[in-house]
mmCIF file of C-alpha atoms in Angstrom:
data_model
loop_
_atom_site.group_PDB
_atom_site.id
_atom_site.type_symbol
_atom_site.label_atom_id
_atom_site.label_comp_id
_atom_site.label_asym_id
_atom_site.label_seq_id
_atom_site.Cartn_x
_atom_site.Cartn_y
_atom_site.Cartn_z
ATOM 1 C CA MET A 1 4.527 -9.478 -24.098
ATOM 2 C CA ARG A 2 3.135 -6.201 -23.593
ATOM 3 C CA ILE A 3 -0.396 -7.640 -23.577
ATOM 4 C CA ALA A 4 0.671 -10.357 -21.094
ATOM 5 C CA ALA A 5 2.121 -7.720 -18.826
ATOM 6 C CA ALA A 6 -1.223 -5.578 -18.860
ATOM 7 C CA ALA A 7 -2.991 -8.782 -18.177
ATOM 8 C CA VAL A 8 -0.601 -9.214 -15.193
ATOM 9 C CA MET A 9 -1.050 -6.157 -13.779
ATOM 10 C CA ALA A 10 -4.786 -6.497 -13.935
ATOM 11 C CA VAL A 11 -4.896 -10.041 -11.951
ATOM 12 C CA LEU A 12 -2.052 -8.379 -9.311
ATOM 13 C CA GLY A 13 -4.596 -5.243 -8.579
ATOM 14 C CA THR A 14 -7.645 -7.413 -8.754
ATOM 15 C CA ALA A 15 -5.431 -10.004 -5.714
ATOM 16 C CA TYR A 16 -4.633 -6.500 -3.969
ATOM 17 C CA VAL A 17 -8.351 -5.298 -3.831
ATOM 18 C CA LEU A 18 -9.234 -9.104 -2.639
ATOM 19 C CA LEU A 19 -6.191 -9.657 0.001
ATOM 20 C CA LYS A 20 -6.023 -5.730 1.425
ATOM 21 C CA LYS A 21 -8.399 -6.868 4.336
ATOM 22 C CA ARG A 22 -7.096 -10.009 5.369
ATOM 23 C CA LYS A 23 -3.815 -10.408 4.333
ATOM 24 C CA LYS A 24 -2.154 -6.868 4.081
ATOM 25 C CA GLY A 25 1.709 -8.185 3.654
ATOM 26 C CA ALA A 26 0.576 -10.576 0.414
ATOM 27 C CA ALA A 27 -2.077 -7.741 -0.652
ATOM 28 C CA LEU A 28 0.426 -4.693 -0.906
ATOM 29 C CA ALA A 29 3.577 -7.274 -2.427
ATOM 30 C CA CYS A 30 0.590 -7.761 -5.084
ATOM 31 C CA LYS A 31 -0.060 -3.792 -5.574
ATOM 32 C CA ALA A 32 3.733 -2.982 -6.094
ATOM 33 C CA GLY A 33 4.052 -5.768 -8.015
ATOM 34 C CA ALA A 34 1.450 -4.800 -10.630
ATOM 35 C CA THR A 35 3.038 -1.582 -10.758
ATOM 36 C CA SER A 36 6.414 -3.027 -11.558
ATOM 37 C CA MET A 37 5.188 -4.547 -14.672
ATOM 38 C CA PRO A 38 5.959 -1.475 -17.186
ATOM 39 C CA ALA A 39 9.365 -1.001 -15.489
ATOM 40 C CA ILE A 40 9.840 -4.900 -16.447
ATOM 41 C CA LEU A 41 8.873 -4.023 -20.150
ATOM 42 C CA LEU A 42 11.409 -1.054 -20.330
ATOM 43 C CA LEU A 43 14.231 -3.246 -19.201
ATOM 44 C CA ALA A 44 12.805 -5.821 -21.397
ATOM 45 C CA TYR A 45 13.152 -3.606 -24.184
ATOM 46 C CA LEU A 46 16.500 -2.018 -23.016
ATOM 47 C CA GLN A 47 18.540 -3.277 -25.699
ATOM 48 C CA GLN A 48 16.042 -1.897 -28.426
ATOM 49 C CA LEU A 49 15.206 1.049 -27.005
ATOM 50 C CA GLY A 50 19.069 2.108 -25.654
ATOM 51 C CA ILE A 51 19.802 3.905 -22.574
ATOM 52 C CA SER A 52 18.047 7.242 -22.808
ATOM 53 C CA PRO A 53 17.316 10.175 -20.385
ATOM 54 C CA GLU A 54 13.782 9.646 -20.309
ATOM 55 C CA LEU A 55 14.034 5.936 -19.905
ATOM 56 C CA CYS A 56 16.331 5.937 -16.992
ATOM 57 C CA TRP A 57 13.970 9.149 -14.909
ATOM 58 C CA SER A 58 10.921 7.024 -15.877
ATOM 59 C CA LEU A 59 12.490 3.786 -14.278
ATOM 60 C CA ALA A 60 13.419 5.530 -11.532
ATOM 61 C CA ALA A 61 9.657 7.477 -11.142
ATOM 62 C CA ILE A 62 8.203 3.847 -11.358
ATOM 63 C CA LEU A 63 10.622 2.201 -8.474
ATOM 64 C CA LEU A 64 9.620 5.097 -6.070
ATOM 65 C CA TYR A 65 6.132 4.399 -7.532
ATOM 66 C CA MET A 66 6.406 0.753 -6.293
ATOM 67 C CA ALA A 67 7.814 2.141 -2.853
ATOM 68 C CA ALA A 68 5.046 4.652 -2.517
ATOM 69 C CA ASP A 69 1.975 1.833 -3.057
ATOM 70 C CA VAL A 70 3.839 0.094 0.200
ATOM 71 C CA LEU A 71 4.700 3.243 2.339
ATOM 72 C CA LEU A 72 1.292 4.834 1.489
ATOM 73 C CA GLU A 73 -0.383 2.046 3.529
ATOM 74 C CA CYS A 74 1.526 2.160 6.093
ATOM 75 C CA LYS A 75 2.324 5.955 6.901
ATOM 76 C CA PHE A 76 0.088 7.456 4.090
ATOM 77 C CA VAL A 77 2.343 10.809 4.557
ATOM 78 C CA TYR A 78 5.668 8.766 3.678
ATOM 79 C CA GLY A 79 3.847 7.259 1.031
ATOM 80 C CA ALA A 80 2.685 10.657 -0.201
ATOM 81 C CA ALA A 81 6.062 12.131 -0.095
ATOM 82 C CA THR A 82 7.573 9.258 -1.975
ATOM 83 C CA PHE A 83 4.933 9.283 -4.941
ATOM 84 C CA ALA A 84 5.986 13.429 -5.089
ATOM 85 C CA ALA A 85 9.516 12.051 -5.769
ATOM 86 C CA GLY A 86 8.282 9.979 -8.347
ATOM 87 C CA HIS A 87 6.367 12.333 -10.014
ATOM 88 C CA ILE A 88 9.420 14.737 -9.901
ATOM 89 C CA CYS A 89 11.605 12.193 -11.784
ATOM 90 C CA MET A 90 8.939 11.628 -14.047
ATOM 91 C CA THR A 91 8.520 15.078 -14.901
ATOM 92 C CA VAL A 92 12.714 15.386 -15.592
ATOM 93 C CA GLY A 93 12.121 12.324 -17.945
ATOM 94 C CA ILE A 94 9.087 13.926 -19.801
ATOM 95 C CA LEU A 95 10.826 17.175 -20.234
ATOM 96 C CA SER A 96 13.941 15.554 -21.744
ATOM 97 C CA GLU A 97 12.035 14.346 -24.571
ATOM 98 C CA VAL A 98 11.143 17.703 -25.978
ATOM 99 C CA GLU A 99 12.093 21.142 -26.467
ATOM 100 C CA LEU A 100 10.881 23.381 -24.124
ATOM 101 C CA THR A 101 9.376 26.347 -26.621
ATOM 102 C CA THR A 102 6.987 29.093 -25.697
ATOM 103 C CA GLU A 103 4.154 27.255 -26.878
ATOM 104 C CA LEU A 104 4.875 24.371 -25.047
ATOM 105 C CA VAL A 105 5.318 26.437 -21.517
ATOM 106 C CA LEU A 106 1.873 28.365 -22.447
ATOM 107 C CA TRP A 107 0.150 24.870 -23.099
ATOM 108 C CA GLY A 108 2.014 23.143 -19.651
ATOM 109 C CA MET A 109 0.855 26.078 -17.558
ATOM 110 C CA GLY A 110 -2.568 26.245 -18.736
ATOM 111 C CA ALA A 111 -2.951 22.615 -17.902
ATOM 112 C CA PHE A 112 -1.520 23.443 -14.347
ATOM 113 C CA LEU A 113 -3.697 25.900 -13.202
ATOM 114 C CA LEU A 114 -6.530 23.585 -14.720
ATOM 115 C CA PHE A 115 -5.500 20.632 -12.720
ATOM 116 C CA VAL A 116 -4.925 22.434 -9.645
ATOM 117 C CA GLY A 117 -8.423 24.169 -10.011
ATOM 118 C CA ALA A 118 -10.025 20.850 -10.469
ATOM 119 C CA ALA A 119 -8.267 19.713 -7.350
ATOM 120 C CA VAL A 120 -9.281 22.255 -5.432
ATOM 121 C CA LEU A 121 -12.927 22.433 -6.662
ATOM 122 C CA VAL A 122 -13.239 18.888 -5.729
ATOM 123 C CA LEU A 123 -11.722 18.657 -2.333
ATOM 124 C CA HIS A 124 -12.010 22.228 -1.067
ATOM 125 C CA SER A 125 -14.634 20.872 1.420
ATOM 126 C CA TYR A 126 -12.087 18.425 3.034
ATOM 127 C CA ILE A 127 -9.606 21.222 3.399
ATOM 128 C CA PRO A 128 -10.491 21.901 7.108
ATOM 129 C CA ARG A 129 -9.722 18.115 7.774
ATOM 130 C CA LEU A 130 -6.501 18.326 6.562
ATOM 131 C CA LYS A 131 -5.281 20.639 9.644
ATOM 132 C CA LYS A 132 -1.294 20.519 10.115
ATOM 133 C CA LEU A 133 -1.479 18.638 6.601
ATOM 134 C CA LYS A 134 -2.537 21.558 4.679
ATOM 135 C CA VAL A 135 0.671 22.779 3.371
ATOM 136 C CA PRO A 136 2.190 19.064 2.565
ATOM 137 C CA ALA A 137 -1.268 18.447 0.524
ATOM 138 C CA PHE A 138 -0.972 21.689 -1.223
ATOM 139 C CA LEU A 139 2.667 21.109 -2.275
ATOM 140 C CA TYR A 140 1.585 17.348 -3.400
ATOM 141 C CA VAL A 141 -0.914 18.627 -5.423
ATOM 142 C CA ALA A 142 1.081 21.232 -7.026
ATOM 143 C CA VAL A 143 3.972 18.811 -7.758
ATOM 144 C CA LEU A 144 1.070 16.307 -9.424
ATOM 145 C CA SER A 145 -0.357 19.041 -11.350
ATOM 146 C CA ALA A 146 3.385 19.888 -12.858
ATOM 147 C CA MET A 147 3.852 16.350 -13.663
ATOM 148 C CA SER A 148 0.550 15.823 -15.061
ATOM 149 C CA ALA A 149 0.821 19.162 -16.919
ATOM 150 C CA ALA A 150 3.920 18.297 -18.735
ATOM 151 C CA ALA A 151 2.736 15.099 -19.587
ATOM 152 C CA VAL A 152 -0.020 16.839 -21.317
ATOM 153 C CA ALA A 153 1.819 19.567 -23.142
ATOM 154 C CA ALA A 154 4.731 16.942 -24.027
ATOM 155 C CA GLY A 155 2.096 14.560 -25.469
ATOM 156 C CA LEU A 156 0.887 17.696 -27.786
ATOM 157 C CA SER A 157 4.614 18.312 -28.894
ATOM 158 C CA LEU A 158 5.158 14.403 -29.430
ATOM 159 C CA GLY A 159 1.427 13.919 -31.228
ATOM 160 C CA GLY A 160 1.123 10.265 -32.542
ATOM 161 C CA VAL A 161 0.196 7.309 -30.154
ATOM 162 C CA SER A 162 3.458 8.201 -27.603
ATOM 163 C CA GLY A 163 2.099 11.428 -27.425
ATOM 164 C CA ALA A 164 -1.365 10.300 -26.481
ATOM 165 C CA ALA A 165 0.089 7.730 -24.083
ATOM 166 C CA CYS A 166 1.943 10.391 -22.636
ATOM 167 C CA GLY A 167 -0.782 12.836 -22.018
ATOM 168 C CA VAL A 168 -3.560 10.624 -21.490
ATOM 169 C CA GLY A 169 -1.333 9.152 -18.612
ATOM 170 C CA GLY A 170 -0.733 12.647 -17.056
ATOM 171 C CA VAL A 171 -4.654 13.186 -16.638
ATOM 172 C CA SER A 172 -4.600 9.537 -15.350
ATOM 173 C CA PHE A 173 -2.832 10.397 -12.584
ATOM 174 C CA VAL A 174 -4.418 13.571 -11.690
ATOM 175 C CA ALA A 175 -8.092 11.764 -11.710
ATOM 176 C CA SER A 176 -6.738 8.905 -9.754
ATOM 177 C CA ASP A 177 -5.217 11.116 -7.048
ATOM 178 C CA ILE A 178 -8.341 13.441 -6.935
ATOM 179 C CA LEU A 179 -10.372 10.418 -6.138
ATOM 180 C CA LEU A 180 -7.920 8.993 -3.991
ATOM 181 C CA GLY A 181 -8.306 12.249 -1.654
ATOM 182 C CA LYS A 182 -12.153 12.531 -1.773
ATOM 183 C CA ASN A 183 -12.167 8.399 -1.115
ATOM 184 C CA ARG A 184 -9.236 8.975 1.982
ATOM 185 C CA LEU A 185 -10.615 12.772 3.433
ATOM 186 C CA GLY A 186 -14.561 11.638 3.162
ATOM 187 C CA ARG A 187 -16.620 9.831 6.043
ATOM 188 C CA ARG A 188 -17.493 7.058 4.208
ATOM 189 C CA ARG A 189 -14.886 5.089 1.132
ATOM 190 C CA SER A 190 -16.434 4.081 -1.623
ATOM 191 C CA PRO A 191 -15.386 0.854 -2.695
ATOM 192 C CA VAL A 192 -16.152 1.457 -6.132
ATOM 193 C CA ARG A 193 -14.304 4.644 -6.124
ATOM 194 C CA GLY A 194 -11.562 2.600 -4.806
ATOM 195 C CA ALA A 195 -11.085 0.325 -7.662
ATOM 196 C CA LEU A 196 -11.365 3.518 -10.475
ATOM 197 C CA ILE A 197 -8.615 4.902 -8.514
ATOM 198 C CA LEU A 198 -6.357 1.833 -8.813
ATOM 199 C CA VAL A 199 -7.342 1.213 -12.574
ATOM 200 C CA LEU A 200 -6.650 5.136 -13.443
ATOM 201 C CA TYR A 201 -3.568 4.607 -11.393
ATOM 202 C CA TYR A 202 -1.907 1.268 -13.347
ATOM 203 C CA LEU A 203 -3.272 2.626 -16.890
ATOM 204 C CA SER A 204 -1.428 6.190 -16.078
ATOM 205 C CA VAL A 205 1.965 3.894 -15.014
ATOM 206 C CA TYR A 206 1.493 1.619 -18.032
ATOM 207 C CA LEU A 207 0.959 4.530 -20.272
ATOM 208 C CA PHE A 208 3.880 6.317 -19.092
ATOM 209 C CA ALA A 209 6.108 3.637 -19.764
ATOM 210 C CA MET A 210 4.267 2.800 -23.025
ATOM 211 C CA ARG A 211 5.147 6.479 -24.645
ATOM 212 C CA ILE A 212 8.513 5.272 -24.430
ATOM 213 C CA TRP A 213 8.560 1.420 -26.077
ATOM 214 C CA ILE A 214 6.068 2.911 -28.790
ATOM 215 C CA ARG A 215 8.416 5.137 -30.552
#
């Protein structure tokens, strides 16, 4: 079932790329449908896993990511805001799994500074093009980096396959969004970069769900 879900994600993601210039409505349905697969897997394992804060918050985050998939291409600012709401939900879900020790907080702070620094390093030349959106953009980077930092810190705390999935999921999301920023703000959009953005994004969402059912 897990392999089938991953395969469906790949097929729908590919369909989105192929259709987005010809049939936008169908393309967006494929894009959101691909994101929905990890949520469907979580629901399928609900009886086995039981209801827990991490599962509920993660499901809420994935539903917001699905909405953001569509909004991002209709009104980019609304899509980014919805993604930020999803990141907040995912952060709460991730932190509900671990005990907040001093060591965990320090790991999280270090990862946060690393992710913010990476985003600024890669995107600093595009900042003047943001104009009135500079503050919202910085806030989004902060929320994204906080979520991903929490994922990395929690992953180190959890250990094992579940911890690895959590940590890699966080890093993948940051990498995807940094590349997205470069593609959106740059003068030319790279199809190869666009494909990599999708791969990293879907991988991240899948791994965030996987951290729960793999335990």
